[in-house]
XYZ file of C-alpha atoms in Angstrom:
471
model
C -38.420 -4.089 -3.711
C -36.853 -6.493 -1.211
C -34.271 -8.822 -2.689
C -35.001 -12.537 -2.152
C -32.448 -14.295 0.035
C -30.714 -17.338 -1.432
C -28.722 -19.629 0.887
C -25.965 -21.933 -0.387
C -25.785 -25.011 1.838
C -24.293 -28.496 1.793
C -21.741 -30.705 3.466
C -18.115 -29.526 3.721
C -15.869 -29.229 0.664
C -18.487 -29.470 -2.103
C -17.663 -26.041 -3.572
C -20.186 -23.726 -1.917
C -17.743 -20.835 -1.537
C -16.486 -21.260 -5.112
C -20.084 -21.079 -6.343
C -20.735 -18.108 -4.039
C -17.800 -16.221 -5.569
C -18.937 -17.139 -9.083
C -22.502 -15.916 -8.510
C -21.333 -12.790 -6.672
C -19.079 -11.958 -9.601
C -15.995 -11.386 -7.464
C -13.694 -13.290 -5.149
C -15.164 -12.628 -1.704
C -15.046 -15.883 0.249
C -11.800 -17.720 0.968
C -11.539 -20.935 -1.058
C -9.204 -23.775 -0.051
C -9.033 -27.555 -0.358
C -9.231 -27.952 3.411
C -12.749 -29.007 4.526
C -14.462 -26.533 6.847
C -12.714 -23.450 5.452
C -15.949 -21.458 5.710
C -17.240 -21.139 9.268
C -19.441 -18.042 9.390
C -22.272 -16.866 7.187
C -21.156 -14.444 4.499
C -23.611 -12.344 2.491
C -23.349 -10.483 -0.804
C -25.680 -8.808 -3.277
C -25.698 -10.572 -6.624
C -27.543 -10.736 -9.929
C -28.601 -14.199 -11.139
C -30.086 -13.874 -14.602
C -32.246 -10.760 -14.227
C -32.983 -11.405 -10.573
C -31.387 -9.243 -7.846
C -30.751 -11.440 -4.797
C -28.873 -11.595 -1.503
C -26.565 -14.608 -1.461
C -25.580 -16.310 1.796
C -22.560 -18.604 1.916
C -22.635 -21.050 4.822
C -20.365 -23.471 6.630
C -20.426 -27.157 5.805
C -23.397 -28.938 7.405
C -22.383 -31.733 9.739
C -24.245 -33.895 12.240
C -22.775 -32.344 15.383
C -24.369 -31.222 18.631
C -23.267 -29.653 21.903
C -20.608 -26.980 22.272
C -18.293 -28.195 19.521
C -17.266 -25.745 16.808
C -18.960 -27.925 14.178
C -22.240 -27.661 16.091
C -22.010 -23.868 15.998
C -21.325 -24.004 12.270
C -24.395 -26.195 11.797
C -26.556 -23.740 13.751
C -25.345 -20.893 11.534
C -26.276 -22.901 8.429
C -29.706 -23.791 9.817
C -30.370 -20.152 10.618
C -29.443 -19.146 7.073
C -31.980 -21.704 5.789
C -34.713 -20.358 8.051
C -34.180 -16.812 6.725
C -33.880 -17.797 3.046
C -36.550 -17.587 0.352
C -34.810 -20.350 -1.576
C -31.989 -22.779 -0.820
C -29.314 -24.096 -3.166
C -28.260 -27.527 -1.859
C -24.776 -28.072 -3.313
C -23.500 -31.628 -3.750
C -20.280 -33.005 -5.252
C -21.431 -34.756 -8.430
C -18.088 -36.542 -8.895
C -18.238 -38.049 -5.403
C -21.932 -38.955 -5.655
C -24.424 -38.874 -2.815
C -23.168 -39.467 0.718
C -25.197 -40.325 3.825
C -24.660 -36.726 4.983
C -26.156 -35.402 1.731
C -29.215 -37.594 2.234
C -29.588 -36.570 5.887
C -29.346 -32.880 5.020
C -31.852 -33.246 2.153
C -34.287 -34.943 4.521
C -33.885 -32.048 6.979
C -34.394 -29.489 4.200
C -37.656 -31.103 3.107
C -39.028 -30.287 6.561
C -37.481 -26.849 7.120
C -36.682 -25.082 3.821
C -39.197 -23.113 1.793
C -37.934 -24.016 -1.673
C -34.841 -26.097 -2.473
C -32.831 -26.523 -5.674
C -30.182 -29.248 -5.904
C -26.938 -28.018 -7.473
C -24.718 -30.838 -8.731
C -21.319 -29.123 -8.657
C -18.036 -30.285 -10.247
C -19.980 -31.555 -13.281
C -17.454 -30.481 -15.902
C -16.751 -34.066 -17.058
C -18.548 -37.326 -17.736
C -17.282 -38.632 -14.390
C -20.071 -36.631 -12.770
C -22.933 -38.299 -14.687
C -23.585 -41.085 -12.128
C -23.658 -38.525 -9.306
C -26.128 -36.335 -11.197
C -28.390 -39.330 -11.734
C -28.171 -40.237 -8.039
C -29.232 -36.701 -7.039
C -32.793 -37.425 -8.213
C -33.098 -39.760 -5.213
C -33.038 -36.781 -2.852
C -36.649 -36.026 -3.801
C -35.995 -32.310 -4.339
C -36.553 -32.103 -8.073
C -34.197 -32.254 -11.035
C -30.615 -31.346 -10.130
C -28.857 -28.502 -11.941
C -25.408 -29.646 -13.129
C -22.778 -26.892 -12.888
C -19.066 -26.360 -12.532
C -18.519 -23.385 -10.246
C -14.778 -23.449 -10.874
C -15.143 -23.300 -14.670
C -18.367 -21.260 -14.866
C -20.350 -24.023 -16.594
C -24.146 -24.158 -16.156
C -24.412 -20.971 -14.066
C -27.197 -19.639 -16.328
C -29.312 -22.718 -15.554
C -29.455 -21.643 -11.896
C -31.381 -18.536 -12.976
C -33.996 -20.699 -14.755
C -34.288 -22.910 -11.671
C -34.881 -19.841 -9.474
C -37.568 -18.645 -11.885
C -39.204 -22.032 -11.472
C -39.349 -21.948 -7.664
C -39.740 -18.188 -7.059
C -41.875 -17.270 -10.068
C -40.812 -15.564 -13.260
C -39.929 -11.908 -13.224
C -42.089 -9.483 -15.221
C -40.747 -8.428 -18.588
C -38.563 -5.300 -18.355
C -40.317 -2.070 -19.284
C -38.645 0.371 -21.694
C -36.813 3.066 -19.792
C -37.774 6.691 -20.158
C -35.329 8.961 -21.902
C -32.864 10.504 -19.472
C -33.216 14.287 -19.025
C -30.783 16.607 -20.686
C -28.057 18.041 -18.491
C -29.790 21.414 -18.300
C -32.877 19.672 -16.913
C -31.034 18.529 -13.791
C -32.643 19.690 -10.532
C -31.458 23.064 -9.257
C -30.515 21.640 -5.866
C -28.053 19.079 -7.272
C -24.830 18.938 -5.301
C -21.925 20.563 -7.139
C -19.056 19.387 -4.972
C -19.335 16.021 -3.281
C -16.033 16.411 -1.408
C -17.031 19.701 0.219
C -20.537 18.519 1.080
C -19.199 16.307 3.883
C -19.951 12.667 4.612
C -23.292 11.326 3.415
C -25.266 10.290 6.548
C -27.107 7.652 4.497
C -23.827 5.990 3.510
C -22.713 3.226 5.906
C -19.621 3.818 8.019
C -17.094 1.124 7.102
C -15.993 -0.190 10.509
C -13.480 -3.048 10.779
C -12.681 -4.969 13.970
C -9.099 -6.276 13.996
C -6.546 -7.656 16.440
C -4.474 -10.661 17.407
C -6.144 -14.094 17.570
C -8.401 -14.814 20.538
C -8.732 -11.260 21.901
C -12.542 -11.240 21.566
C -13.231 -9.623 18.171
C -16.156 -11.870 17.269
C -17.571 -11.680 20.788
C -17.483 -7.883 20.517
C -19.310 -7.935 17.167
C -22.025 -10.199 18.579
C -22.341 -7.938 21.642
C -22.737 -4.824 19.460
C -25.368 -6.517 17.296
C -27.156 -8.163 20.223
C -27.157 -11.378 18.207
C -24.996 -14.499 17.790
C -24.142 -13.503 14.234
C -20.636 -15.032 14.064
C -19.030 -18.030 15.696
C -17.082 -17.605 18.901
C -15.050 -20.061 20.938
C -12.136 -20.422 23.351
C -9.783 -21.676 20.645
C -7.761 -19.168 18.624
C -8.478 -18.811 14.895
C -12.235 -19.452 14.992
C -12.806 -16.667 12.432
C -11.090 -17.326 9.110
C -12.655 -14.825 6.742
C -13.653 -11.172 6.915
C -17.406 -11.153 7.560
C -19.366 -7.955 6.827
C -22.667 -7.292 8.605
C -25.043 -4.389 7.901
C -26.161 -2.703 11.137
C -28.120 0.381 12.202
C -26.795 2.262 15.235
C -28.904 5.175 16.432
C -30.237 5.790 12.934
C -26.814 5.654 11.236
C -25.990 2.691 8.963
C -22.813 0.837 9.922
C -21.039 -1.887 7.963
C -19.336 -3.966 10.652
C -16.516 -6.213 9.472
C -15.272 -9.023 11.707
C -11.812 -10.241 10.715
C -9.430 -13.108 11.342
C -6.713 -12.630 13.933
C -3.373 -11.335 12.685
C -0.224 -13.088 13.871
C 3.371 -12.199 13.099
C 4.195 -12.984 9.484
C 7.040 -15.225 10.617
C 4.512 -17.437 12.407
C 2.177 -17.771 9.412
C 3.090 -20.950 7.545
C -0.193 -22.441 6.356
C -1.773 -21.182 3.120
C -5.224 -20.887 4.705
C -3.956 -18.604 7.467
C -2.098 -16.522 4.885
C -5.375 -16.089 2.948
C -7.123 -15.098 6.178
C -4.444 -12.486 6.892
C -4.785 -11.103 3.372
C -8.564 -10.845 3.843
C -8.015 -8.897 7.087
C -5.543 -6.519 5.437
C -8.050 -5.844 2.650
C -10.718 -5.100 5.260
C -8.389 -2.508 6.845
C -7.692 -0.956 3.449
C -11.387 -0.462 2.678
C -12.405 0.585 6.205
C -12.907 4.151 7.405
C -12.483 3.482 11.122
C -10.705 0.463 12.591
C -11.281 -0.914 16.085
C -8.093 -2.580 17.323
C -9.103 -5.023 20.057
C -6.510 -5.594 22.787
C -6.422 -8.156 25.569
C -6.405 -6.331 28.911
C -4.115 -8.999 30.358
C -1.599 -8.734 27.480
C -1.872 -5.097 26.409
C 0.102 -3.599 23.532
C 2.352 -6.465 22.630
C 4.644 -6.086 19.628
C 2.036 -7.501 17.250
C -0.569 -5.021 18.526
C 1.798 -2.161 17.701
C 2.480 -3.636 14.265
C -1.244 -3.753 13.495
C -1.763 -0.229 14.840
C 1.043 1.153 12.676
C -0.397 -0.597 9.626
C -3.809 0.975 10.232
C -2.227 4.421 10.615
C -0.123 3.986 7.469
C -3.309 3.175 5.567
C -4.733 6.481 6.820
C -7.638 4.960 8.754
C -9.119 6.229 11.988
C -8.011 4.012 14.895
C -9.850 3.246 18.137
C -8.096 1.114 20.768
C -10.603 -1.245 22.387
C -9.275 -2.928 25.533
C -11.310 -6.102 26.061
C -11.499 -8.383 29.123
C -11.152 -5.543 31.634
C -13.220 -7.697 34.013
C -10.139 -9.921 34.319
C -7.818 -7.138 35.468
C -6.615 -6.884 39.052
C -9.289 -6.773 41.713
C -8.009 -3.502 43.200
C -8.121 -0.012 41.694
C -4.363 0.229 42.089
C -3.771 -2.854 39.931
C -6.132 -1.579 37.221
C -4.508 1.855 37.230
C -1.080 0.291 36.798
C -2.320 -1.609 33.746
C -3.777 1.545 32.183
C -0.578 3.486 32.862
C 1.429 0.740 31.204
C -0.785 0.997 28.131
C -0.650 4.798 27.826
C 3.135 4.865 28.355
C 3.609 2.280 25.627
C 1.376 4.283 23.297
C 3.247 7.532 23.841
C 6.531 5.813 23.089
C 5.404 3.716 20.109
C 2.584 5.666 18.427
C 3.724 9.219 18.936
C 2.669 10.103 15.372
C -1.015 9.786 16.345
C -1.543 11.521 19.671
C -4.890 11.384 21.402
C -5.953 7.931 20.213
C -9.317 7.083 21.803
C -9.005 4.196 24.276
C -12.130 2.369 25.477
C -12.077 -0.353 28.122
C -14.889 -2.925 28.314
C -15.821 -6.566 28.659
C -17.388 -8.041 25.527
C -18.393 -11.133 27.511
C -20.464 -9.251 30.095
C -21.232 -6.151 28.008
C -19.911 -3.746 30.626
C -18.463 -0.616 29.006
C -19.309 -1.619 25.409
C -21.769 1.302 25.168
C -18.790 3.710 25.235
C -17.270 2.292 22.062
C -19.601 3.608 19.338
C -19.569 7.242 20.583
C -15.760 7.125 20.305
C -16.076 5.703 16.779
C -18.572 8.404 15.744
C -16.365 11.218 17.070
C -13.284 9.835 15.314
C -15.186 9.323 12.050
C -16.322 12.949 12.134
C -12.742 14.148 12.636
C -11.517 11.817 9.899
C -13.963 13.494 7.485
C -13.330 17.073 8.658
C -12.212 19.938 6.392
C -10.424 23.175 7.301
C -11.274 26.210 5.119
C -8.257 27.544 3.216
C -8.345 31.102 4.680
C -8.546 29.719 8.211
C -5.720 27.270 7.516
C -3.416 29.983 6.161
C -4.073 32.277 9.119
C -3.225 29.356 11.374
C -0.088 28.574 9.346
C 1.110 32.165 9.664
C 0.689 32.022 13.443
C 2.609 28.727 13.649
C 5.511 30.106 11.588
C 5.620 33.286 13.636
C 5.607 31.331 16.883
C 8.242 28.816 15.751
C 10.021 29.763 12.482
C 11.557 27.022 10.307
C 15.321 26.534 10.682
C 18.013 28.160 8.553
C 19.508 26.212 5.631
C 22.797 27.541 4.174
C 22.173 30.771 6.038
C 18.736 31.288 4.519
C 15.326 30.774 6.128
C 12.987 28.131 4.678
C 9.770 29.908 3.729
C 6.327 28.353 4.188
C 4.376 30.478 1.729
C 0.839 29.113 1.926
C -1.169 25.884 1.977
C -4.600 24.277 1.882
C -6.393 21.060 2.689
C -6.463 19.047 -0.529
C -8.621 16.165 0.737
C -10.219 14.593 3.753
C -10.564 10.926 4.732
C -7.918 11.319 6.233
C -7.211 15.072 6.424
C -4.427 15.839 3.958
C -2.773 19.241 3.611
C -0.482 20.633 0.895
C 2.193 23.155 1.945
C 4.063 25.269 -0.590
C 7.615 25.552 0.739
C 10.656 27.272 -0.738
C 12.895 24.263 -0.019
C 10.593 21.286 0.725
C 13.412 18.722 0.747
C 15.262 20.629 3.473
C 12.364 21.052 5.906
C 13.188 18.707 8.831
C 10.789 16.005 9.945
C 10.721 17.507 13.424
C 9.136 20.691 12.050
C 6.568 18.656 10.131
C 5.699 16.798 13.350
C 5.333 20.171 15.070
C 2.793 21.268 12.463
C 0.904 17.969 12.608
C 0.658 18.029 16.410
C -0.569 21.640 16.414
C -3.083 20.842 13.667
C -4.427 17.995 15.773
C -4.723 20.202 18.874
C -6.032 23.418 17.283
C -8.621 21.800 14.984
C -9.755 19.032 17.362
C -8.445 16.042 15.402
C -7.384 13.649 18.191
C -6.243 10.230 17.059
C -6.744 11.073 13.368
C -3.989 10.358 10.852
C -2.889 13.667 9.292
C -0.851 13.823 6.120
C 1.205 16.807 4.923
C 2.479 16.999 1.351
C 5.345 19.417 0.696
C 5.360 21.210 -2.640
C 7.588 23.831 -4.194
C 5.763 26.852 -5.671
C 6.354 27.649 -9.317
C 8.820 30.395 -10.144
C 6.877 33.012 -12.157
C 10.128 34.232 -13.759
C 11.354 30.804 -14.862
C 11.162 30.025 -18.570
C 8.460 27.521 -19.393
């Protein structure tokens, strides 16, 4: 059954994002006192009463036209209304009705399917005059709530039942089968079964401000899904979009630009940076967008190292290649500069995929997703234990570990203990004495021999138990 779509709309700073977080049951949207904090549409599955819905948080609705940022925000809100089955018009009950509230209500009467007025910030008697005024909007009885304090949230469910129709009474569930009645073909080991092709790939797009992250997302989707503009910092929150690419579900996450921590002074930008870092943490593959005219600056390297430390697959996406030098020689010099910088600064992840394109024109963008798919496959790969130990024996024979106090460090055996990213445990006679250079040697050969280019590889050193030691 398709979930009905519920859009939260209203003028800026009336508490839409606070209500969105309350209904979603978790803190998803950035909330701040600054008007216009939300700029793009954000969606989340939620349960209101017994009804499963898709919530859409929107930017503040303003009377703006042309190419201004506010006009783009208004278009995003209007599109959310056109796709919604019901609209929650949020007003500030303490402030009372404003001309913008009345103008928006008049527009909704013409364009929305079903509208419910939510009188937010109604936790005190100071909101009573504003609640009474809300009847003048001609959209039915307002629902007084306090999103911040969780007051009146249950009344929204009754209002949705009124405009969407009541849900049928729940039927008693059948008794669950006993364990021995489970189907014979049930999977026994999820880890060894490989990635589930029906599960979306978590793909985050990150980078410095104004390198074209949102433009790239819109180009991939073929739709103006998120706001773009020439000014830096247009995107403030991590926006997730469900997408199908060649039959494989993808969860694309557009993020705010990351600047050096020393340059982040405002609370809102700090919240945006935190949202981006969380997106990296929950991603599987990360696309780091670079500006072809300012490739691999210090902040780019900082972001890349952070992605690698989190164990995520990393694809370097060089945007704005159409603005490089007009001659092949100039372009080649730029690419050489990039690869040299990578070899010097990201030596721990050799073979990082690098894709050049122009998100504005679309040229070269078709090469990006094949690189993502290949990296995601390597990130999920597993090496059978017998094969790994044969390989380990060959590596030790070819290049034995160094002597410590006149005795050879012994690498007895090992195995891959997990994927996502590939992680291997080695049982070593003296793990603390094995030099980092030898560990890098093993990692580089693993990457070459098992076709894991650009994939973070982790090795955990362990000391085998002494069978003769007293327990």
